PDB file of C-alpha atoms in Angstrom:
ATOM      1  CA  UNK A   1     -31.411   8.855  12.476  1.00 31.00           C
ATOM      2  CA  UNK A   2     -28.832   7.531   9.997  1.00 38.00           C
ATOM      3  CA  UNK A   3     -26.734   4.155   9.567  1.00 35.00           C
ATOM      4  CA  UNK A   4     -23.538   3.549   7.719  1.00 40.00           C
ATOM      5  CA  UNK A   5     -21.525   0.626   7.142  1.00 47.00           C
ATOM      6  CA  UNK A   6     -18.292   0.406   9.002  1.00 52.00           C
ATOM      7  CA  UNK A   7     -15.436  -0.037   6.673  1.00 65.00           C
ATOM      8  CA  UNK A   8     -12.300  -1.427   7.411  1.00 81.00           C
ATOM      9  CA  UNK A   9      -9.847   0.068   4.894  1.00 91.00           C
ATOM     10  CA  UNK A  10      -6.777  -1.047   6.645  1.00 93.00           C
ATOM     11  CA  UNK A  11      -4.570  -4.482   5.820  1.00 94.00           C
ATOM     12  CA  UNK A  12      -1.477  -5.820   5.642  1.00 94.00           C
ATOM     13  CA  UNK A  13       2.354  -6.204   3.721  1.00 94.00           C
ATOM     14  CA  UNK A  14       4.508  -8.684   3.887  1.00 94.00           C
ATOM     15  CA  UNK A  15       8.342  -9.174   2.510  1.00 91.00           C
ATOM     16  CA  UNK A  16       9.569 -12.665   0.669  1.00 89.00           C
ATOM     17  CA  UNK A  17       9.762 -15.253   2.824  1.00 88.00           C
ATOM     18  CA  UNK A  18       7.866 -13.560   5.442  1.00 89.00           C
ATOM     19  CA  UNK A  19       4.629 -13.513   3.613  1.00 92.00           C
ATOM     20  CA  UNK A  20       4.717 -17.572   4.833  1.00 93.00           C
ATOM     21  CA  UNK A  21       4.942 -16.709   8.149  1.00 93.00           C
ATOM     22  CA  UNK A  22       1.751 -13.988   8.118  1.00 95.00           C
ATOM     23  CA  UNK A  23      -0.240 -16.961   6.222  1.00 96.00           C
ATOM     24  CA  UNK A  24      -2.428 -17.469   9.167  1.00 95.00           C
ATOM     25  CA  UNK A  25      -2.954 -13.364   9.320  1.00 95.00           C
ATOM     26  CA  UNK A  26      -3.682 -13.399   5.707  1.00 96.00           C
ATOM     27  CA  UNK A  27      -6.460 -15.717   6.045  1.00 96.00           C
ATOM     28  CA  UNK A  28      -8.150 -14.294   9.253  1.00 94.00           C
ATOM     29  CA  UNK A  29      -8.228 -10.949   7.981  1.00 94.00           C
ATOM     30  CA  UNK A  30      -9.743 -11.917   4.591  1.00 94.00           C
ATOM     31  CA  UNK A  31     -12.380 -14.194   7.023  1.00 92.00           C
ATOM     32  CA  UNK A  32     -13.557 -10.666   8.421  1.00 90.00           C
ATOM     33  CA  UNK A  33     -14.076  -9.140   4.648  1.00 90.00           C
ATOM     34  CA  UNK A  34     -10.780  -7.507   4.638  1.00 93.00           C
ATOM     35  CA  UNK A  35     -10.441  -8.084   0.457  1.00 94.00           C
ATOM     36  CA  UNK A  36      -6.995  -7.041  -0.371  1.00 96.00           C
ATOM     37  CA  UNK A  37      -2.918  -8.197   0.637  1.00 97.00           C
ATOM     38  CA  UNK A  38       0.187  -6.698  -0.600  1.00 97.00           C
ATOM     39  CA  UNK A  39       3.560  -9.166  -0.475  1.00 97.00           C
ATOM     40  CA  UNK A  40       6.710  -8.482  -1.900  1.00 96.00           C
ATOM     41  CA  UNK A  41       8.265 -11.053  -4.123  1.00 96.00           C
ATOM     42  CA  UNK A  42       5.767 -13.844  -2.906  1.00 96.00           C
ATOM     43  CA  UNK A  43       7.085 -17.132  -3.851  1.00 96.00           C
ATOM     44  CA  UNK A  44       4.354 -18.792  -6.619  1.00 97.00           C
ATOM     45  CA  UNK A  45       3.131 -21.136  -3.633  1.00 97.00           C
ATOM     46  CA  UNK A  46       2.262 -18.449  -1.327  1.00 96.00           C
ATOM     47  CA  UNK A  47       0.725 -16.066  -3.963  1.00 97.00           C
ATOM     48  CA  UNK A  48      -1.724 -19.060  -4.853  1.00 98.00           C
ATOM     49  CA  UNK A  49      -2.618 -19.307  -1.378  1.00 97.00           C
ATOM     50  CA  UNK A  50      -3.213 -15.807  -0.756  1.00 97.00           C
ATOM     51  CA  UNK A  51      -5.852 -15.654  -3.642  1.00 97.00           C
ATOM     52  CA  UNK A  52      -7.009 -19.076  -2.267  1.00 97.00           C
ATOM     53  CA  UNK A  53      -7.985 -17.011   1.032  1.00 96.00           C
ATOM     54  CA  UNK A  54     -10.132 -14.763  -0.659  1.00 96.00           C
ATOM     55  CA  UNK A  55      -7.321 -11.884  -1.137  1.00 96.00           C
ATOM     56  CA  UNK A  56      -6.579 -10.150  -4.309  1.00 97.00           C
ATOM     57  CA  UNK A  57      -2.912  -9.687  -4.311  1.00 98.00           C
ATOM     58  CA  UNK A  58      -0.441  -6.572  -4.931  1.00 98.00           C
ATOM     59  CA  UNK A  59       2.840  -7.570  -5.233  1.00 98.00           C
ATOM     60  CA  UNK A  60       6.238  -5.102  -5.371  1.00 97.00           C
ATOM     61  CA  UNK A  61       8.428  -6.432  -7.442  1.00 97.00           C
ATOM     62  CA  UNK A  62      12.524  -6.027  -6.429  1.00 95.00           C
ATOM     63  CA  UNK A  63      13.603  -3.679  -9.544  1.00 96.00           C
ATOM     64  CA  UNK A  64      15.862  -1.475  -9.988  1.00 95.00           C
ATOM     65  CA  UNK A  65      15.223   2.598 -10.232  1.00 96.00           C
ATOM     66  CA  UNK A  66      14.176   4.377 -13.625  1.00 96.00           C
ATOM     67  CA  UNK A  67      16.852   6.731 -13.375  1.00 95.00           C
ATOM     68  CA  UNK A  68      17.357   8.200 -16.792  1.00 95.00           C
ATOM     69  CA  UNK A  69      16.477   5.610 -18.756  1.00 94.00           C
ATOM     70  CA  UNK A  70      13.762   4.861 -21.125  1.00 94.00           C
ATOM     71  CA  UNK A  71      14.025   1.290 -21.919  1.00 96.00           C
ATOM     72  CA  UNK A  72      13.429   0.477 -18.165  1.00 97.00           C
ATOM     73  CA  UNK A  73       9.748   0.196 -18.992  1.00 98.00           C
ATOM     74  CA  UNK A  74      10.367  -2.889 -21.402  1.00 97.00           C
ATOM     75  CA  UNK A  75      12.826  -4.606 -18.489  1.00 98.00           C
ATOM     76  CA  UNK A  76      10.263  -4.110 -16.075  1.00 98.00           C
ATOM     77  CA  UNK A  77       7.724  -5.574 -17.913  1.00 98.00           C
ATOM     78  CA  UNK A  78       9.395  -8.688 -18.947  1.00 98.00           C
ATOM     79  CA  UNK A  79      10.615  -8.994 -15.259  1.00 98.00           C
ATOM     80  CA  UNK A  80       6.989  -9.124 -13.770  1.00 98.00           C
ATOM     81  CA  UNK A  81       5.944 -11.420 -16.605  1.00 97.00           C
ATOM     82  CA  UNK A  82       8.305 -13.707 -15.536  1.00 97.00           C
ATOM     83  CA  UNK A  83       8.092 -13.800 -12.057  1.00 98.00           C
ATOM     84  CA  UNK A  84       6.296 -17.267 -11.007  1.00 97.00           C
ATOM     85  CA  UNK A  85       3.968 -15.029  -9.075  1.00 98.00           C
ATOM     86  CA  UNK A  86       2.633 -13.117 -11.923  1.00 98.00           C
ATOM     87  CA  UNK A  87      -0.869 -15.139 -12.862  1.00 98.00           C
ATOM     88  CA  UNK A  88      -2.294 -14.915  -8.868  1.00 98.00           C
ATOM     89  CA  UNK A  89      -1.325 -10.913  -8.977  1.00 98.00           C
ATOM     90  CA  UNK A  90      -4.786  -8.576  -9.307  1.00 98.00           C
ATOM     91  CA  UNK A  91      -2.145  -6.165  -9.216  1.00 98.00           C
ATOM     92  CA  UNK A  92       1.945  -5.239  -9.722  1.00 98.00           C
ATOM     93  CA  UNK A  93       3.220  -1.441  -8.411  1.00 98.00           C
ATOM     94  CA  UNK A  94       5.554   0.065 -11.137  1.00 98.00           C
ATOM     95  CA  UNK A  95       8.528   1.733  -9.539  1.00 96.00           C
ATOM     96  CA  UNK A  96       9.049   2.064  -5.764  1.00 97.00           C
ATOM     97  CA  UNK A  97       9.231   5.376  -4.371  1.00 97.00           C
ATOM     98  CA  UNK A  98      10.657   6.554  -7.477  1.00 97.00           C
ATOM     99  CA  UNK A  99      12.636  10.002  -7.918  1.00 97.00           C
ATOM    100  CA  UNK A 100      12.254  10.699  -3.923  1.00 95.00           C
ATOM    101  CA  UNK A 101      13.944  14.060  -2.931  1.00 94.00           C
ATOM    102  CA  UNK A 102      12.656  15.367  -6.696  1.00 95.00           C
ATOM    103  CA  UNK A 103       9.233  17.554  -6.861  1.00 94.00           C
ATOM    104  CA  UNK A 104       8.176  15.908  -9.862  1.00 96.00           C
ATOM    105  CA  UNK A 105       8.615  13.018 -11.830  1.00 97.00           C
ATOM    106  CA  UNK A 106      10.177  13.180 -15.756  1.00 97.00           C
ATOM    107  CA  UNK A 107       7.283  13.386 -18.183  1.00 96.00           C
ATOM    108  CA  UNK A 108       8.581  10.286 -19.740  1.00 97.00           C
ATOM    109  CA  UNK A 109       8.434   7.930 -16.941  1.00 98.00           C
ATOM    110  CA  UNK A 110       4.462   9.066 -15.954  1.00 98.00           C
ATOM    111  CA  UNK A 111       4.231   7.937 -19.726  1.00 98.00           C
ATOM    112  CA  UNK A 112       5.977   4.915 -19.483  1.00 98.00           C
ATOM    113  CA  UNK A 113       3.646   3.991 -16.714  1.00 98.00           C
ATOM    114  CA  UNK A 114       1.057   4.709 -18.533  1.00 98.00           C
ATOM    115  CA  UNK A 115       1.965   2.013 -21.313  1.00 98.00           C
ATOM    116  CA  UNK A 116       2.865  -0.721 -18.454  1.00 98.00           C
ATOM    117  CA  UNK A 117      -0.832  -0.106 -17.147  1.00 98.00           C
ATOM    118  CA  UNK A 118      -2.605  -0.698 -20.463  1.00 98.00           C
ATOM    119  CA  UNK A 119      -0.133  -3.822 -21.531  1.00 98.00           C
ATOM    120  CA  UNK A 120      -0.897  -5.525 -18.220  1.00 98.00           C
ATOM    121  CA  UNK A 121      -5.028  -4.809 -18.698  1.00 98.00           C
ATOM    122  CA  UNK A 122      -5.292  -5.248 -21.963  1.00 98.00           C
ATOM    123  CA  UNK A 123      -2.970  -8.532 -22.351  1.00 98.00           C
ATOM    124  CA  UNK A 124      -3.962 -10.002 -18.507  1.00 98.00           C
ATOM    125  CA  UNK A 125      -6.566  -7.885 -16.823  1.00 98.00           C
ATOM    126  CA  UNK A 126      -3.500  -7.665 -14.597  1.00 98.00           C
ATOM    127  CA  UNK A 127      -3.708  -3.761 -12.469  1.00 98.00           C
ATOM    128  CA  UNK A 128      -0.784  -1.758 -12.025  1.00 98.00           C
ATOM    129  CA  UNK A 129      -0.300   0.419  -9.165  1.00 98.00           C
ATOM    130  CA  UNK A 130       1.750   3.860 -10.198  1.00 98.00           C
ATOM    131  CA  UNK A 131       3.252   6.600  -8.201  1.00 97.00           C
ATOM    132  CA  UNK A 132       3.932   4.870  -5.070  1.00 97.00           C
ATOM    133  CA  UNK A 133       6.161   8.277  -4.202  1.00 98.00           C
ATOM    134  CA  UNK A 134       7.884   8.340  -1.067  1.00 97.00           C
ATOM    135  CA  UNK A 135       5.877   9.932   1.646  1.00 96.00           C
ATOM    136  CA  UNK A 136       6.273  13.779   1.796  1.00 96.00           C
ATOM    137  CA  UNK A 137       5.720  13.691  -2.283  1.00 97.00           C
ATOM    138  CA  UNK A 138       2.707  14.444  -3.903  1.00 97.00           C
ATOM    139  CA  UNK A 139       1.488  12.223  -6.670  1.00 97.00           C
ATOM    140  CA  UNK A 140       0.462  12.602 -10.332  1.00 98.00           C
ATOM    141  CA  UNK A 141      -1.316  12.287 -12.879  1.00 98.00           C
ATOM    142  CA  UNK A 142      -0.728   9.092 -15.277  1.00 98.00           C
ATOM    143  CA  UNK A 143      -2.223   8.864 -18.637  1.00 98.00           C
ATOM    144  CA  UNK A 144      -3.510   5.354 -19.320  1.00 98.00           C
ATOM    145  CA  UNK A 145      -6.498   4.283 -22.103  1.00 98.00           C
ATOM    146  CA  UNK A 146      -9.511   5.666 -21.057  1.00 95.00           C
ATOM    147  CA  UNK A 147     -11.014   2.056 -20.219  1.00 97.00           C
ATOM    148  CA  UNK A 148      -8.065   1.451 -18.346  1.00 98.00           C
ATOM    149  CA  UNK A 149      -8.469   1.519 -14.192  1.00 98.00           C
ATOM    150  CA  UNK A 150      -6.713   4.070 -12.850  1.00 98.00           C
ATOM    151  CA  UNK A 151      -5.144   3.159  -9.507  1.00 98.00           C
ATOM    152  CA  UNK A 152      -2.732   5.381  -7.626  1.00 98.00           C
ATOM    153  CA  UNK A 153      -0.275   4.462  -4.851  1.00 98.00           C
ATOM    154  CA  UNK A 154       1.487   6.736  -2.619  1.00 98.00           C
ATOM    155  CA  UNK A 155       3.042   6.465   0.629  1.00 97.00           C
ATOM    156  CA  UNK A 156       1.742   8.615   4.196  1.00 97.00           C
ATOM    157  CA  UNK A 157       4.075   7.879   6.918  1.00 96.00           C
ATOM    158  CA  UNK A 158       4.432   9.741  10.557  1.00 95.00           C
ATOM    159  CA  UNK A 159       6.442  10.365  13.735  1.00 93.00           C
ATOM    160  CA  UNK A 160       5.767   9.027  16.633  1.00 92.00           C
ATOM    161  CA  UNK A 161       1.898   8.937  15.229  1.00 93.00           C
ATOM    162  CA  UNK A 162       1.016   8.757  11.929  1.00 95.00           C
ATOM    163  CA  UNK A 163      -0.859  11.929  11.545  1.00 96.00           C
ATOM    164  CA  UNK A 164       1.522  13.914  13.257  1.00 95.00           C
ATOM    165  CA  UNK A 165       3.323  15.760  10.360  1.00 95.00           C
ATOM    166  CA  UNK A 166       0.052  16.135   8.306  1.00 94.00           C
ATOM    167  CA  UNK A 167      -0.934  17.231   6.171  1.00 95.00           C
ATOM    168  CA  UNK A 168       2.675  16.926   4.901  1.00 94.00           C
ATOM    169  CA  UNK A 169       2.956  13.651   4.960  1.00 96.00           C
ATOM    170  CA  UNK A 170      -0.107  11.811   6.124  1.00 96.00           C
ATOM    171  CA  UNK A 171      -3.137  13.080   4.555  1.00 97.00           C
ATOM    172  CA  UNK A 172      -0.340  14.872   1.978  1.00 97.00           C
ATOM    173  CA  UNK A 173      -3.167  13.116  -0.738  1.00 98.00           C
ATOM    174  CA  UNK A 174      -5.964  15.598   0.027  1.00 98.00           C
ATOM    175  CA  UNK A 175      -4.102  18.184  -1.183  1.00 98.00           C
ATOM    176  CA  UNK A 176      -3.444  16.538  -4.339  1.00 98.00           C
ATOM    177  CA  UNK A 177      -5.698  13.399  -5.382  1.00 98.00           C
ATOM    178  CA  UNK A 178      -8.598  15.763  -5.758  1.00 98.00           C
ATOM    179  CA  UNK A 179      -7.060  17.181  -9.255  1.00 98.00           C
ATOM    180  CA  UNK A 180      -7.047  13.579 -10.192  1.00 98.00           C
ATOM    181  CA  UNK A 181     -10.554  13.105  -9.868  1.00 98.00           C
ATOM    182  CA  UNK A 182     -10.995  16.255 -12.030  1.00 97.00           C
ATOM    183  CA  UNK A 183      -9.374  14.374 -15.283  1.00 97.00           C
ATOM    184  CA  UNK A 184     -10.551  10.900 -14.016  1.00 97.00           C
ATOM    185  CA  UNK A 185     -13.583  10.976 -11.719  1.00 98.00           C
ATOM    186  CA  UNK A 186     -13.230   7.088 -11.059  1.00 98.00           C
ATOM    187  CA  UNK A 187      -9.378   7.147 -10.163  1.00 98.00           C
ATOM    188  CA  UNK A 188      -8.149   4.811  -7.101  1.00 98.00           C
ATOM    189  CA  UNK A 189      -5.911   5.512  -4.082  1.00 98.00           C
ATOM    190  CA  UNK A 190      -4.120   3.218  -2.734  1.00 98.00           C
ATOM    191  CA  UNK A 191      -1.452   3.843   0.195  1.00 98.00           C
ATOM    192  CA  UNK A 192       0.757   1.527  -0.459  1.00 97.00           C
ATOM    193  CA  UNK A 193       2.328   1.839   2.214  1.00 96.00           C
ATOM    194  CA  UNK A 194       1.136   3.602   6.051  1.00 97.00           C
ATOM    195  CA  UNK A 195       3.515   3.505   8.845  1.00 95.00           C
ATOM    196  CA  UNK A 196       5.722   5.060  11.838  1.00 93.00           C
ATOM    197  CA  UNK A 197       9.545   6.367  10.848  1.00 93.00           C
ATOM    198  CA  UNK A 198      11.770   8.066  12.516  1.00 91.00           C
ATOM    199  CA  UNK A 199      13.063   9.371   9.192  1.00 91.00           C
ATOM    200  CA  UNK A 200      10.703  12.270   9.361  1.00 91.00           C
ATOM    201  CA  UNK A 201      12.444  13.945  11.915  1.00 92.00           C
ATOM    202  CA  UNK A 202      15.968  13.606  10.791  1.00 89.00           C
ATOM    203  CA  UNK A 203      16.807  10.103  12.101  1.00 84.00           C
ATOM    204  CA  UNK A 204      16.835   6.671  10.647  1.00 86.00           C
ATOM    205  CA  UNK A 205      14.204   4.870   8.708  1.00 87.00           C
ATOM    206  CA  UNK A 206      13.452   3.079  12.265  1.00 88.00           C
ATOM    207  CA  UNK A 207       9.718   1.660  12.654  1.00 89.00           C
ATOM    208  CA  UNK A 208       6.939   2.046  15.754  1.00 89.00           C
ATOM    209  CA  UNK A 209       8.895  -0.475  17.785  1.00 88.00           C
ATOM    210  CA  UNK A 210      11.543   2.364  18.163  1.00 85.00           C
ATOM    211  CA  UNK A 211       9.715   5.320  19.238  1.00 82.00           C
ATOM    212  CA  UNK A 212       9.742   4.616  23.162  1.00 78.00           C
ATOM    213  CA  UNK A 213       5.710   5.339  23.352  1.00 75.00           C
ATOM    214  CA  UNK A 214       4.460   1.695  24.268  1.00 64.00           C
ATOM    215  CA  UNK A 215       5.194  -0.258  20.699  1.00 80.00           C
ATOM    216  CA  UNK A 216       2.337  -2.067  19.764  1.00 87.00           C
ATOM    217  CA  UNK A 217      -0.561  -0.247  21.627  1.00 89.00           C
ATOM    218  CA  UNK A 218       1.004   3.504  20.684  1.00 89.00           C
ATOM    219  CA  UNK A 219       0.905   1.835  16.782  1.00 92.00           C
ATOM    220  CA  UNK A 220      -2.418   0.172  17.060  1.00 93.00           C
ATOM    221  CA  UNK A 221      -4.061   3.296  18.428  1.00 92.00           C
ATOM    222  CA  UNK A 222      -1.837   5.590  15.861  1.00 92.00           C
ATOM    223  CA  UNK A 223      -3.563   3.333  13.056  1.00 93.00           C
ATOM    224  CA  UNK A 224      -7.244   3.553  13.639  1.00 91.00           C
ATOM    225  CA  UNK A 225      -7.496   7.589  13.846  1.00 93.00           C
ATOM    226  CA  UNK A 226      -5.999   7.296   9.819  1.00 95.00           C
ATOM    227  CA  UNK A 227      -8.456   4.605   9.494  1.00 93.00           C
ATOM    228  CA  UNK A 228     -11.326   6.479  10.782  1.00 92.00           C
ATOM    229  CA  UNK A 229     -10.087   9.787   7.773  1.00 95.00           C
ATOM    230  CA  UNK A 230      -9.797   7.247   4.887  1.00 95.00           C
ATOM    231  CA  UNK A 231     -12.689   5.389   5.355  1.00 91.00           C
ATOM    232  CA  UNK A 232     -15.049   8.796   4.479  1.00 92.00           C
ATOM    233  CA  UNK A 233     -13.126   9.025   1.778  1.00 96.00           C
ATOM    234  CA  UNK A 234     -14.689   7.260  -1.380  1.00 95.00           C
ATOM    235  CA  UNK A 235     -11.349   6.914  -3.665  1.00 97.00           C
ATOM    236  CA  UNK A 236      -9.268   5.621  -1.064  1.00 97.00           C
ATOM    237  CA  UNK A 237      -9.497   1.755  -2.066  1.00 96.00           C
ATOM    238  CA  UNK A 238      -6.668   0.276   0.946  1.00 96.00           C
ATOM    239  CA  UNK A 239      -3.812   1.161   3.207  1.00 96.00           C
ATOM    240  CA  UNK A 240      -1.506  -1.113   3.559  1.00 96.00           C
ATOM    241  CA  UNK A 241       0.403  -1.072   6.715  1.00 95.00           C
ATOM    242  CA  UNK A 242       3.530  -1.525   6.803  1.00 94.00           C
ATOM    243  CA  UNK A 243       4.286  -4.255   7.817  1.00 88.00           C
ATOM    244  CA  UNK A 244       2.821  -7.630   8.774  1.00 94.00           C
ATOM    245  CA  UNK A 245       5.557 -10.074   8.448  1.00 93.00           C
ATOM    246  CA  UNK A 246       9.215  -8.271   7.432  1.00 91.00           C
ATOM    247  CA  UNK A 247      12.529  -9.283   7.148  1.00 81.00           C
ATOM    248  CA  UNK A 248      14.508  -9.852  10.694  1.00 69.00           C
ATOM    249  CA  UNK A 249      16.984 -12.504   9.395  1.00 67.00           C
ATOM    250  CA  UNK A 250      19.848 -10.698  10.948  1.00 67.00           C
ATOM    251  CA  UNK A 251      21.307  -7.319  12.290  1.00 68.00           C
ATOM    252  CA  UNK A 252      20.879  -6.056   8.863  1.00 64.00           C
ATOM    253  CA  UNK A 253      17.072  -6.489   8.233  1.00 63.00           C
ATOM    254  CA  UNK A 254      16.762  -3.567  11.013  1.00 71.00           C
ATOM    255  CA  UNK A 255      15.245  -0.978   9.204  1.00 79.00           C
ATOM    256  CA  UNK A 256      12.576  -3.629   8.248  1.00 81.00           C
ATOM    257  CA  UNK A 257      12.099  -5.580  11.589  1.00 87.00           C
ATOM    258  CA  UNK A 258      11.322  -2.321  13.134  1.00 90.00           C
ATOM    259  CA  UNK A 259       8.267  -1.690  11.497  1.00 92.00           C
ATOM    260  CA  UNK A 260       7.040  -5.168  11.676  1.00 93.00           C
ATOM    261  CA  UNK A 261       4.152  -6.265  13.736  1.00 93.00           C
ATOM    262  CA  UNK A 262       3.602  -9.618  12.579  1.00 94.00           C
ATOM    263  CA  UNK A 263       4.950 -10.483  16.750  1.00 91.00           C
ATOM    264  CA  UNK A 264       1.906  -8.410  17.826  1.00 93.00           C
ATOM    265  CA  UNK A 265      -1.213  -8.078  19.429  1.00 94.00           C
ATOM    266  CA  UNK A 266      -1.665  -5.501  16.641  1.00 94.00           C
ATOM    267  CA  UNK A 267      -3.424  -7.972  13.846  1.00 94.00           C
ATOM    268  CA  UNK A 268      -5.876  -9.405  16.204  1.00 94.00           C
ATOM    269  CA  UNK A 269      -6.684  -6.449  17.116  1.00 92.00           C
ATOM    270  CA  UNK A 270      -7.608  -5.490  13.635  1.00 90.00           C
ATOM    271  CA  UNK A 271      -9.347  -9.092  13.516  1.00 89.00           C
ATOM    272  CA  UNK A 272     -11.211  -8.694  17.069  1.00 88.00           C
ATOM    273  CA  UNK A 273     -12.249  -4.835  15.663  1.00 83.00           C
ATOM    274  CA  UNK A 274     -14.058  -6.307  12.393  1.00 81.00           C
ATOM    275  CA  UNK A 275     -15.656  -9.328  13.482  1.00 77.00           C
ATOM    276  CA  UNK A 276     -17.048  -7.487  16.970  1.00 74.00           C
ATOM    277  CA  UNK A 277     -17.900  -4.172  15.369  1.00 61.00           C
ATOM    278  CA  UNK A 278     -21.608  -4.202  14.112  1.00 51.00           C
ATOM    279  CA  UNK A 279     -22.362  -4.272  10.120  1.00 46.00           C
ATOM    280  CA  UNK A 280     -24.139  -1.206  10.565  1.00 39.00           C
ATOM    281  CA  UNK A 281     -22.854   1.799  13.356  1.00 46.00           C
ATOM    282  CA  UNK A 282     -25.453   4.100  14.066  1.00 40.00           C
ATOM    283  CA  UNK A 283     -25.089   7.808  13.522  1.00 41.00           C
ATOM    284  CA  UNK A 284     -26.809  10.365  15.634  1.00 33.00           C
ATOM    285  CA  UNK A 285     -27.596  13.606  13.947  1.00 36.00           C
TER     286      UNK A 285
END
């Protein structure tokens, strides 16, 4: 007979203002060992109060694309310096989804990453997150110091389920993290971001509340068989789905409000799933 201990690998995103509203979220989940949140553009109050909960942070900061140019490294880093947020972040993502549609990145930016991740260690034992392609992409290899982490993001998305176009999309990362390990055998995952969108079969980035199948029990049961992959896997640190608390201000914040379950049952759930499931969950061989 053997035992294992149930992990959870699954939390939570949240967009600007938003992130006040999934405050009491934020807090339950961290009360059931869940260790990590990811907000974009927190406001300095509501970063403090994350990391008061227990969380480390992950922020996305709103910057604009690399494109072509070079000297975007040095405006990104003064940006995220600057942000009031900065001091409670474990740890900022560099570009989001950058060069989507392209195969690769330019060999320049993967360097340029590179030198944001060992400024941030080295001057604040700050983390940054790089990659954080689109889903569909495959990620890459980034050459920070030596005695610099290592932590990847990338994006696995599905339609209706998540792991219905793998291993294209979803579980795209088994195909490629493992070369990662090869040149750094204590690299990080991170999927930055795990959803539903219709996107992947020609329509609109629309969320799980469009897909017809029963919203927030089709999501909720979409999540845990993605969960139940990633936890076996050792390098996978978090998924973060998205999201818990988006942007529905008005008719334009669609895209976002459609992928938001912050209205559900869907967070409890995740709650009610920790704190009931045993510490250990017995294995039969």
């Amino acid at each position: 007979m053997e035992y294992r201990e149930y992990i959870m690998k699954l939390s939570g995103q949240s967009q600007n203002h938003r992130t006040n509203d999934a405050l009491d979220v934020i807090r339950s989940f961290a009360q059931v060992g869940i260790q990590y949140w990811k907000a974009i553009e927190p406001s300095e109050d509501i970063a403090q109060q994350i990391v008061e909960s227990g969380m480390k942070l992950i922020v996305r900061v709103d910057f604009e694309q690399p494109g072509d140019d070079p000297s975007w490294k040095d405006r990104f880093l003064d940006t995220v310096k600057n942000r009031p947020w900065f001091k409670y972040a474990w740890a900022v993502e560099t570009a989001n989804e950058p060069y989507s549609g392209e195969p690769d990145v330019p060999e320049w930016f993967s360097q340029a990453e590179a030198e944001i991740a060992n400024e941030l260690w080295y001057d604040h034992g700050t983390i940054a997150i790089v990659g954080n392609r689109a889903t569909g992409h495959d990620g890459y290899y980034v050459p920070v110091n030596e005695n610099v982490p290592l932590y990847i993001g990338i994006h696995e998305y599905g339609y209706p389920r998540i792991l219905d176009q793998q291993p294209w999309n979803a579980l795209r990362h088994q195909s490629w993290f493992p070369s990662i390990l090869e040149q750094r055998p204590d690299a990080k995952l991170l999927f930055t971001e795990v959803g539903i969108s219709k996107i992947l079969v020609g329509g609109e980035d629309l969320g799980f509340k469009e897909t017809g199948l029963g919203d927030e029990d089709f999501f909720y049961n979409s999540l845990i068989p993605f969960n139940q992959i990633i936890e076996s896997e050792d390098y996978v640190e978090v998924a973060f789905i998205y999201g818990i608390g988006m942007l529905h201000d008005d008719e334009s914040d669609k895209p976002w409000s459609t992928h938001d379950c912050l209205d559900t049952t869907v967070p409890q759930r995740i709650i009610d799933f920790l704190a009931q499931a045993p510490q250990m969950e017995q294995e039969t061989q």
